[in-house]
Amino acid sequence: MYDNFTPGRNIWKKVGRWLFMTMERVGILVIMFVITYGLIKTLYPYNIGWFGLILILSNLLLTIFLILPSPSNPNGLMYQEILRGLFKIVTPATVDVVSVTERKDK
C-alpha cells in the first residue's frame, strides 16, 4: 500500500504548518488581537464585565471567520472575499474562469 508514491505527494517534503497557520493568517490574528485589546482598554478600563466578555467572544468568532478559506478562491481567505465585495474590485480573482464558448444566435 505504501510502496509507490506519486511525484509531488511525498508528505515528508511538504512544509509543516500547525493548523495551516500561514503568515497571512498569523497577521490577521495579530491585527485582530491588537484591535480587541485596544477596544477593551478604552471601553472597559477597570472592569471588563459581561459586555466586555461578549466583545471578546464576538471578536474571536469574527477572527475565526476571517481566516477561513473563501468559497470562490480556495487559496484565498474570507477577508479577501469581503474586501473584494466591499470595494467592487473589477479585476477577477486568479482562479476565476471566463467562458470562451461562442454564442449561438437563433
CSV table of N, CA, C and O in Angstrom, one decimal:
chain,number,residue,atom,x,y,z
A,1,MET,N,0.8,-1.2,0.0
A,1,MET,CA,0.0,0.0,0.0
A,1,MET,C,0.9,1.3,0.0
A,1,MET,O,0.6,2.2,-0.7
A,2,TYR,N,2.0,1.2,0.8
A,2,TYR,CA,2.8,2.4,0.8
A,2,TYR,C,4.1,2.3,0.0
A,2,TYR,O,5.1,2.9,0.3
A,3,ASP,N,4.1,1.4,-1.0
A,3,ASP,CA,5.3,1.1,-1.7
A,3,ASP,C,5.6,2.2,-2.8
A,3,ASP,O,6.7,2.6,-3.0
A,4,ASN,N,4.5,2.7,-3.4
A,4,ASN,CA,4.6,3.6,-4.5
A,4,ASN,C,4.1,5.0,-4.1
A,4,ASN,O,3.0,5.1,-3.6
A,5,PHE,N,4.9,6.0,-4.4
A,5,PHE,CA,4.5,7.4,-4.1
A,5,PHE,C,4.4,8.1,-5.5
A,5,PHE,O,5.4,8.0,-6.3
A,6,THR,N,3.4,8.9,-5.7
A,6,THR,CA,3.3,9.7,-7.0
A,6,THR,C,4.2,10.9,-6.7
A,6,THR,O,4.3,11.4,-5.6
A,7,PRO,N,4.8,11.5,-7.8
A,7,PRO,CA,5.6,12.7,-7.6
A,7,PRO,C,4.8,13.8,-7.1
A,7,PRO,O,3.6,14.1,-7.5
A,8,GLY,N,5.3,14.5,-6.1
A,8,GLY,CA,4.7,15.7,-5.5
A,8,GLY,C,3.8,15.3,-4.4
A,8,GLY,O,3.1,16.2,-3.8
A,9,ARG,N,3.6,14.1,-4.0
A,9,ARG,CA,2.8,13.7,-3.0
A,9,ARG,C,3.5,13.2,-1.7
A,9,ARG,O,2.9,12.5,-0.9
A,10,ASN,N,4.8,13.4,-1.7
A,10,ASN,CA,5.6,13.0,-0.5
A,10,ASN,C,5.3,13.9,0.6
A,10,ASN,O,5.7,15.1,0.6
A,11,ILE,N,4.6,13.4,1.7
A,11,ILE,CA,4.2,14.2,2.8
A,11,ILE,C,5.4,14.7,3.6
A,11,ILE,O,5.3,15.6,4.4
A,12,TRP,N,6.5,14.0,3.5
A,12,TRP,CA,7.7,14.3,4.3
A,12,TRP,C,8.4,15.6,3.8
A,12,TRP,O,9.2,16.2,4.5
A,13,LYS,N,8.2,15.9,2.5
A,13,LYS,CA,8.9,17.0,1.9
A,13,LYS,C,8.1,18.3,2.0
A,13,LYS,O,8.5,19.4,1.7
A,14,LYS,N,6.8,18.2,2.4
A,14,LYS,CA,6.0,19.4,2.5
A,14,LYS,C,6.3,20.2,3.7
A,14,LYS,O,6.8,19.7,4.7
A,15,VAL,N,6.0,21.5,3.6
A,15,VAL,CA,6.3,22.4,4.7
A,15,VAL,C,5.3,22.1,5.8
A,15,VAL,O,4.1,22.2,5.5
A,16,GLY,N,5.7,21.8,7.0
A,16,GLY,CA,4.8,21.6,8.1
A,16,GLY,C,4.2,22.8,8.6
A,16,GLY,O,4.9,23.8,9.0
A,17,ARG,N,2.9,22.9,8.7
A,17,ARG,CA,2.2,24.1,9.3
A,17,ARG,C,1.3,23.6,10.4
A,17,ARG,O,0.5,22.7,10.2
A,18,TRP,N,1.4,24.2,11.5
A,18,TRP,CA,0.5,23.9,12.6
A,18,TRP,C,-0.9,24.5,12.4
A,18,TRP,O,-1.0,25.8,12.4
A,19,LEU,N,-1.9,23.7,12.2
A,19,LEU,CA,-3.3,24.2,11.9
A,19,LEU,C,-3.3,25.1,10.6
A,19,LEU,O,-4.1,26.1,10.6
A,20,PHE,N,-2.4,24.9,9.7
A,20,PHE,CA,-2.4,25.7,8.4
A,20,PHE,C,-2.1,27.1,8.7
A,20,PHE,O,-2.7,28.0,8.0
A,21,MET,N,-1.3,27.5,9.7
A,21,MET,CA,-1.1,28.8,10.1
A,21,MET,C,0.0,29.5,9.2
A,21,MET,O,1.2,29.4,9.4
A,22,THR,N,-0.5,30.1,8.1
A,22,THR,CA,0.4,30.8,7.2
A,22,THR,C,0.7,32.2,7.8
A,22,THR,O,0.0,32.6,8.8
A,23,MET,N,1.6,32.9,7.3
A,23,MET,CA,1.9,34.2,7.8
A,23,MET,C,0.8,35.2,7.6
A,23,MET,O,0.6,36.1,8.4
A,24,GLU,N,0.0,35.0,6.6
A,24,GLU,CA,-1.2,35.8,6.4
A,24,GLU,C,-2.2,35.6,7.5
A,24,GLU,O,-2.7,36.6,8.1
A,25,ARG,N,-2.4,34.4,7.9
A,25,ARG,CA,-3.4,34.1,9.0
A,25,ARG,C,-2.8,34.6,10.3
A,25,ARG,O,-3.6,35.1,11.1
A,26,VAL,N,-1.5,34.4,10.5
A,26,VAL,CA,-0.9,34.9,11.8
A,26,VAL,C,-1.0,36.4,11.8
A,26,VAL,O,-1.3,37.0,12.9
A,27,GLY,N,-0.9,37.1,10.7
A,27,GLY,CA,-1.0,38.5,10.7
A,27,GLY,C,-2.4,39.0,11.0
A,27,GLY,O,-2.6,40.0,11.7
A,28,ILE,N,-3.4,38.3,10.5
A,28,ILE,CA,-4.8,38.6,10.8
A,28,ILE,C,-5.1,38.4,12.3
A,28,ILE,O,-5.7,39.2,13.0
A,29,LEU,N,-4.5,37.3,12.9
A,29,LEU,CA,-4.7,37.1,14.3
A,29,LEU,C,-4.1,38.2,15.1
A,29,LEU,O,-4.7,38.6,16.1
A,30,VAL,N,-2.9,38.6,14.7
A,30,VAL,CA,-2.2,39.7,15.5
A,30,VAL,C,-3.0,41.0,15.4
A,30,VAL,O,-3.2,41.7,16.4
A,31,ILE,N,-3.4,41.3,14.2
A,31,ILE,CA,-4.2,42.6,14.0
A,31,ILE,C,-5.5,42.6,14.8
A,31,ILE,O,-5.8,43.5,15.5
A,32,MET,N,-6.2,41.4,14.7
A,32,MET,CA,-7.5,41.4,15.5
A,32,MET,C,-7.2,41.4,17.0
A,32,MET,O,-8.0,41.9,17.8
A,33,PHE,N,-6.1,40.8,17.5
A,33,PHE,CA,-5.8,40.8,18.9
A,33,PHE,C,-5.5,42.3,19.3
A,33,PHE,O,-6.0,42.7,20.4
A,34,VAL,N,-4.8,43.0,18.5
A,34,VAL,CA,-4.5,44.4,18.9
A,34,VAL,C,-5.7,45.2,18.9
A,34,VAL,O,-5.9,46.1,19.8
A,35,ILE,N,-6.6,45.0,17.9
A,35,ILE,CA,-7.9,45.8,17.9
A,35,ILE,C,-8.7,45.4,19.1
A,35,ILE,O,-9.3,46.3,19.8
A,36,THR,N,-8.8,44.1,19.4
A,36,THR,CA,-9.6,43.7,20.6
A,36,THR,C,-9.0,44.3,21.9
A,36,THR,O,-9.8,44.8,22.7
A,37,TYR,N,-7.7,44.2,22.0
A,37,TYR,CA,-7.1,44.7,23.2
A,37,TYR,C,-7.3,46.2,23.4
A,37,TYR,O,-7.5,46.7,24.5
A,38,GLY,N,-7.2,46.9,22.3
A,38,GLY,CA,-7.4,48.4,22.3
A,38,GLY,C,-8.8,48.7,22.7
A,38,GLY,O,-9.0,49.7,23.5
A,39,LEU,N,-9.8,48.0,22.1
A,39,LEU,CA,-11.2,48.3,22.5
A,39,LEU,C,-11.4,48.0,23.9
A,39,LEU,O,-12.2,48.7,24.6
A,40,ILE,N,-10.9,46.9,24.4
A,40,ILE,CA,-11.1,46.5,25.8
A,40,ILE,C,-10.5,47.6,26.7
A,40,ILE,O,-11.1,48.0,27.7
A,41,LYS,N,-9.3,48.0,26.4
A,41,LYS,CA,-8.6,49.0,27.3
A,41,LYS,C,-9.3,50.4,27.2
A,41,LYS,O,-9.3,51.1,28.2
A,42,THR,N,-9.9,50.8,26.1
A,42,THR,CA,-10.6,52.1,26.0
A,42,THR,C,-12.0,52.0,26.5
A,42,THR,O,-12.5,52.9,27.2
A,43,LEU,N,-12.8,50.9,26.2
A,43,LEU,CA,-14.2,50.9,26.6
A,43,LEU,C,-14.4,50.4,28.1
A,43,LEU,O,-15.3,50.8,28.8
A,44,TYR,N,-13.5,49.5,28.5
A,44,TYR,CA,-13.7,48.9,29.8
A,44,TYR,C,-12.3,48.9,30.6
A,44,TYR,O,-11.7,47.9,30.7
A,45,PRO,N,-11.9,50.1,31.0
A,45,PRO,CA,-10.5,50.2,31.6
A,45,PRO,C,-10.4,49.6,33.0
A,45,PRO,O,-9.3,49.1,33.3
A,46,TYR,N,-11.5,49.5,33.7
A,46,TYR,CA,-11.3,49.0,35.1
A,46,TYR,C,-12.0,47.6,35.3
A,46,TYR,O,-11.4,46.7,36.0
A,47,ASN,N,-13.1,47.4,34.7
A,47,ASN,CA,-13.8,46.1,34.9
A,47,ASN,C,-14.4,45.7,33.6
A,47,ASN,O,-15.2,46.4,33.0
A,48,ILE,N,-14.0,44.5,33.1
A,48,ILE,CA,-14.5,44.0,31.8
A,48,ILE,C,-16.0,43.8,31.8
A,48,ILE,O,-16.7,44.3,31.0
A,49,GLY,N,-16.5,43.0,32.7
A,49,GLY,CA,-17.9,42.7,32.9
A,49,GLY,C,-18.4,41.8,31.7
A,49,GLY,O,-17.7,41.3,30.9
A,50,TRP,N,-19.7,41.7,31.7
A,50,TRP,CA,-20.4,40.8,30.7
A,50,TRP,C,-20.2,41.4,29.3
A,50,TRP,O,-20.0,40.7,28.3
A,51,PHE,N,-20.4,42.7,29.2
A,51,PHE,CA,-20.3,43.3,27.8
A,51,PHE,C,-18.9,43.2,27.2
A,51,PHE,O,-18.7,43.0,26.0
A,52,GLY,N,-17.9,43.3,28.1
A,52,GLY,CA,-16.5,43.0,27.6
A,52,GLY,C,-16.3,41.6,27.2
A,52,GLY,O,-15.6,41.4,26.2
A,53,LEU,N,-16.8,40.7,27.9
A,53,LEU,CA,-16.7,39.3,27.5
A,53,LEU,C,-17.4,39.0,26.2
A,53,LEU,O,-17.0,38.2,25.4
A,54,ILE,N,-18.6,39.6,26.0
A,54,ILE,CA,-19.3,39.5,24.8
A,54,ILE,C,-18.5,40.1,23.6
A,54,ILE,O,-18.4,39.5,22.5
A,55,LEU,N,-17.8,41.2,23.9
A,55,LEU,CA,-17.0,41.8,22.9
A,55,LEU,C,-15.8,40.9,22.5
A,55,LEU,O,-15.5,40.7,21.3
A,56,ILE,N,-15.2,40.3,23.5
A,56,ILE,CA,-14.0,39.4,23.3
A,56,ILE,C,-14.5,38.2,22.5
A,56,ILE,O,-13.9,37.8,21.5
A,57,LEU,N,-15.6,37.6,22.9
A,57,LEU,CA,-16.2,36.4,22.2
A,57,LEU,C,-16.6,36.8,20.7
A,57,LEU,O,-16.3,36.0,19.8
A,58,SER,N,-17.2,37.9,20.5
A,58,SER,CA,-17.6,38.2,19.1
A,58,SER,C,-16.4,38.5,18.3
A,58,SER,O,-16.4,38.1,17.1
A,59,ASN,N,-15.4,39.2,18.8
A,59,ASN,CA,-14.1,39.4,18.0
A,59,ASN,C,-13.4,38.1,17.8
A,59,ASN,O,-12.8,37.9,16.7
A,60,LEU,N,-13.4,37.2,18.7
A,60,LEU,CA,-12.8,35.8,18.5
A,60,LEU,C,-13.5,35.1,17.3
A,60,LEU,O,-12.9,34.5,16.5
A,61,LEU,N,-14.9,35.1,17.3
A,61,LEU,CA,-15.6,34.5,16.3
A,61,LEU,C,-15.4,35.2,14.9
A,61,LEU,O,-15.3,34.5,13.9
A,62,LEU,N,-15.3,36.5,14.9
A,62,LEU,CA,-15.0,37.2,13.7
A,62,LEU,C,-13.6,36.9,13.2
A,62,LEU,O,-13.4,36.7,12.0
A,63,THR,N,-12.7,36.8,14.1
A,63,THR,CA,-11.3,36.4,13.7
A,63,THR,C,-11.3,35.0,13.0
A,63,THR,O,-10.6,34.8,12.0
A,64,ILE,N,-11.9,34.1,13.6
A,64,ILE,CA,-12.0,32.7,13.1
A,64,ILE,C,-12.7,32.7,11.7
A,64,ILE,O,-12.2,32.1,10.8
A,65,PHE,N,-13.7,33.5,11.6
A,65,PHE,CA,-14.4,33.6,10.3
A,65,PHE,C,-13.5,34.2,9.2
A,65,PHE,O,-13.5,33.8,8.1
A,66,LEU,N,-12.7,35.2,9.6
A,66,LEU,CA,-11.8,35.9,8.6
A,66,LEU,C,-10.7,35.0,8.1
A,66,LEU,O,-10.2,35.3,7.0
A,67,ILE,N,-10.3,34.0,8.9
A,67,ILE,CA,-9.2,33.2,8.4
A,67,ILE,C,-9.6,31.9,7.8
A,67,ILE,O,-8.8,31.1,7.4
A,68,LEU,N,-10.9,31.7,7.6
A,68,LEU,CA,-11.4,30.6,6.9
A,68,LEU,C,-11.1,30.7,5.4
A,68,LEU,O,-11.0,31.8,4.9
A,69,PRO,N,-11.0,29.6,4.7
A,69,PRO,CA,-10.8,29.7,3.2
A,69,PRO,C,-12.1,30.2,2.5
A,69,PRO,O,-13.2,29.9,2.9
A,70,SER,N,-11.9,31.0,1.5
A,70,SER,CA,-13.0,31.6,0.8
A,70,SER,C,-13.6,30.6,-0.2
A,70,SER,O,-12.9,29.8,-0.7
A,71,PRO,N,-14.9,30.7,-0.4
A,71,PRO,CA,-15.6,29.7,-1.3
A,71,PRO,C,-15.2,29.9,-2.7
A,71,PRO,O,-15.2,28.9,-3.5
A,72,SER,N,-15.0,31.1,-3.2
A,72,SER,CA,-14.7,31.3,-4.6
A,72,SER,C,-13.2,31.1,-5.0
A,72,SER,O,-12.9,30.9,-6.1
A,73,ASN,N,-12.4,31.2,-4.0
A,73,ASN,CA,-10.9,31.0,-4.2
A,73,ASN,C,-10.4,30.2,-3.1
A,73,ASN,O,-10.1,30.8,-2.0
A,74,PRO,N,-10.2,28.9,-3.3
A,74,PRO,CA,-9.7,28.1,-2.1
A,74,PRO,C,-8.3,28.5,-1.6
A,74,PRO,O,-8.0,28.2,-0.5
A,75,ASN,N,-7.5,29.2,-2.4
A,75,ASN,CA,-6.2,29.6,-1.9
A,75,ASN,C,-6.3,31.0,-1.1
A,75,ASN,O,-5.3,31.4,-0.6
A,76,GLY,N,-7.5,31.6,-1.2
A,76,GLY,CA,-7.7,32.9,-0.5
A,76,GLY,C,-8.4,32.7,0.8
A,76,GLY,O,-8.8,31.6,1.2
A,77,LEU,N,-8.5,33.8,1.5
A,77,LEU,CA,-9.2,33.8,2.8
A,77,LEU,C,-10.5,34.6,2.7
A,77,LEU,O,-10.7,35.4,1.8
A,78,MET,N,-11.3,34.5,3.7
A,78,MET,CA,-12.6,35.1,3.7
A,78,MET,C,-12.5,36.7,3.8
A,78,MET,O,-13.3,37.4,3.2
A,79,TYR,N,-11.4,37.2,4.4
A,79,TYR,CA,-11.3,38.6,4.5
A,79,TYR,C,-11.1,39.2,3.1
A,79,TYR,O,-11.5,40.3,2.8
A,80,GLN,N,-10.4,38.4,2.2
A,80,GLN,CA,-10.2,38.9,0.8
A,80,GLN,C,-11.5,38.9,0.1
A,80,GLN,O,-11.8,39.8,-0.7
A,81,GLU,N,-12.4,37.9,0.3
A,81,GLU,CA,-13.7,37.9,-0.3
A,81,GLU,C,-14.6,39.0,0.1
A,81,GLU,O,-15.3,39.6,-0.7
A,82,ILE,N,-14.5,39.4,1.4
A,82,ILE,CA,-15.3,40.5,1.9
A,82,ILE,C,-14.8,41.8,1.3
A,82,ILE,O,-15.5,42.7,0.9
A,83,LEU,N,-13.4,42.0,1.3
A,83,LEU,CA,-12.9,43.2,0.7
A,83,LEU,C,-13.2,43.4,-0.7
A,83,LEU,O,-13.4,44.5,-1.2
A,84,ARG,N,-13.2,42.3,-1.5
A,84,ARG,CA,-13.5,42.3,-2.9
A,84,ARG,C,-14.9,42.8,-3.1
A,84,ARG,O,-15.2,43.5,-4.0
A,85,GLY,N,-15.8,42.3,-2.2
A,85,GLY,CA,-17.2,42.7,-2.3
A,85,GLY,C,-17.5,44.2,-1.9
A,85,GLY,O,-18.3,44.9,-2.5
A,86,LEU,N,-16.7,44.6,-0.9
A,86,LEU,CA,-16.9,46.0,-0.4
A,86,LEU,C,-16.4,47.0,-1.4
A,86,LEU,O,-17.0,48.1,-1.6
A,87,PHE,N,-15.2,46.8,-2.0
A,87,PHE,CA,-14.6,47.7,-2.8
A,87,PHE,C,-14.9,47.5,-4.3
A,87,PHE,O,-14.4,48.3,-5.2
A,88,LYS,N,-15.7,46.5,-4.6
A,88,LYS,CA,-16.1,46.2,-6.0
A,88,LYS,C,-15.0,46.2,-7.0
A,88,LYS,O,-14.9,46.9,-8.0
A,89,ILE,N,-14.0,45.4,-6.6
A,89,ILE,CA,-12.8,45.2,-7.5
A,89,ILE,C,-13.2,44.5,-8.8
A,89,ILE,O,-13.8,43.4,-8.7
A,90,VAL,N,-12.9,45.2,-9.9
A,90,VAL,CA,-13.3,44.6,-11.2
A,90,VAL,C,-12.4,43.6,-11.7
A,90,VAL,O,-12.7,42.8,-12.6
A,91,THR,N,-11.2,43.5,-11.2
A,91,THR,CA,-10.2,42.5,-11.7
A,91,THR,C,-10.6,41.2,-11.1
A,91,THR,O,-10.9,41.0,-9.9
A,92,PRO,N,-10.7,40.2,-11.9
A,92,PRO,CA,-11.1,38.8,-11.4
A,92,PRO,C,-10.0,38.2,-10.6
A,92,PRO,O,-8.9,38.6,-10.6
A,93,ALA,N,-10.5,37.3,-9.7
A,93,ALA,CA,-9.5,36.5,-8.9
A,93,ALA,C,-8.7,35.6,-9.8
A,93,ALA,O,-8.9,35.4,-11.0
A,94,THR,N,-7.6,35.1,-9.2
A,94,THR,CA,-6.7,34.3,-10.0
A,94,THR,C,-7.3,33.0,-10.5
A,94,THR,O,-6.8,32.4,-11.5
A,95,VAL,N,-8.3,32.5,-9.9
A,95,VAL,CA,-8.9,31.2,-10.3
A,95,VAL,C,-10.2,31.4,-11.0
A,95,VAL,O,-10.9,30.4,-11.3
A,96,ASP,N,-10.7,32.6,-11.2
A,96,ASP,CA,-11.9,32.8,-12.0
A,96,ASP,C,-11.8,32.3,-13.4
A,96,ASP,O,-10.7,32.6,-14.0
A,97,VAL,N,-12.8,31.7,-13.9
A,97,VAL,CA,-12.8,31.1,-15.2
A,97,VAL,C,-13.7,31.9,-16.1
A,97,VAL,O,-14.9,32.1,-15.7
A,98,VAL,N,-13.3,32.3,-17.2
A,98,VAL,CA,-14.1,33.1,-18.2
A,98,VAL,C,-14.5,32.1,-19.3
A,98,VAL,O,-13.7,31.4,-19.9
A,99,SER,N,-15.8,32.1,-19.6
A,99,SER,CA,-16.3,31.2,-20.7
A,99,SER,C,-15.8,31.8,-22.0
A,99,SER,O,-15.9,32.9,-22.3
A,100,VAL,N,-15.3,30.9,-22.8
A,100,VAL,CA,-14.8,31.3,-24.2
A,100,VAL,C,-15.6,30.6,-25.3
A,100,VAL,O,-15.3,30.7,-26.4
A,101,THR,N,-16.8,30.1,-24.9
A,101,THR,CA,-17.6,29.5,-26.0
A,101,THR,C,-18.3,30.6,-26.7
A,101,THR,O,-18.7,31.6,-26.1
A,102,GLU,N,-18.5,30.4,-28.0
A,102,GLU,CA,-19.2,31.4,-28.8
A,102,GLU,C,-20.7,31.3,-28.6
A,102,GLU,O,-21.3,30.2,-28.4
A,103,ARG,N,-21.3,32.4,-28.7
A,103,ARG,CA,-22.8,32.4,-28.5
A,103,ARG,C,-23.5,32.1,-29.9
A,103,ARG,O,-23.1,32.6,-30.9
A,104,LYS,N,-24.4,31.2,-29.8
A,104,LYS,CA,-25.1,30.7,-31.0
A,104,LYS,C,-26.4,31.6,-31.1
A,104,LYS,O,-27.3,31.5,-30.2
A,105,ASP,N,-26.5,32.3,-32.1
A,105,ASP,CA,-27.7,33.1,-32.4
A,105,ASP,C,-28.7,32.3,-33.1
A,105,ASP,O,-28.4,31.6,-34.1
A,106,LYS,N,-30.0,32.4,-32.7
A,106,LYS,CA,-31.0,31.6,-33.4
A,106,LYS,C,-31.6,32.3,-34.5
A,106,LYS,O,-31.8,33.4,-34.6
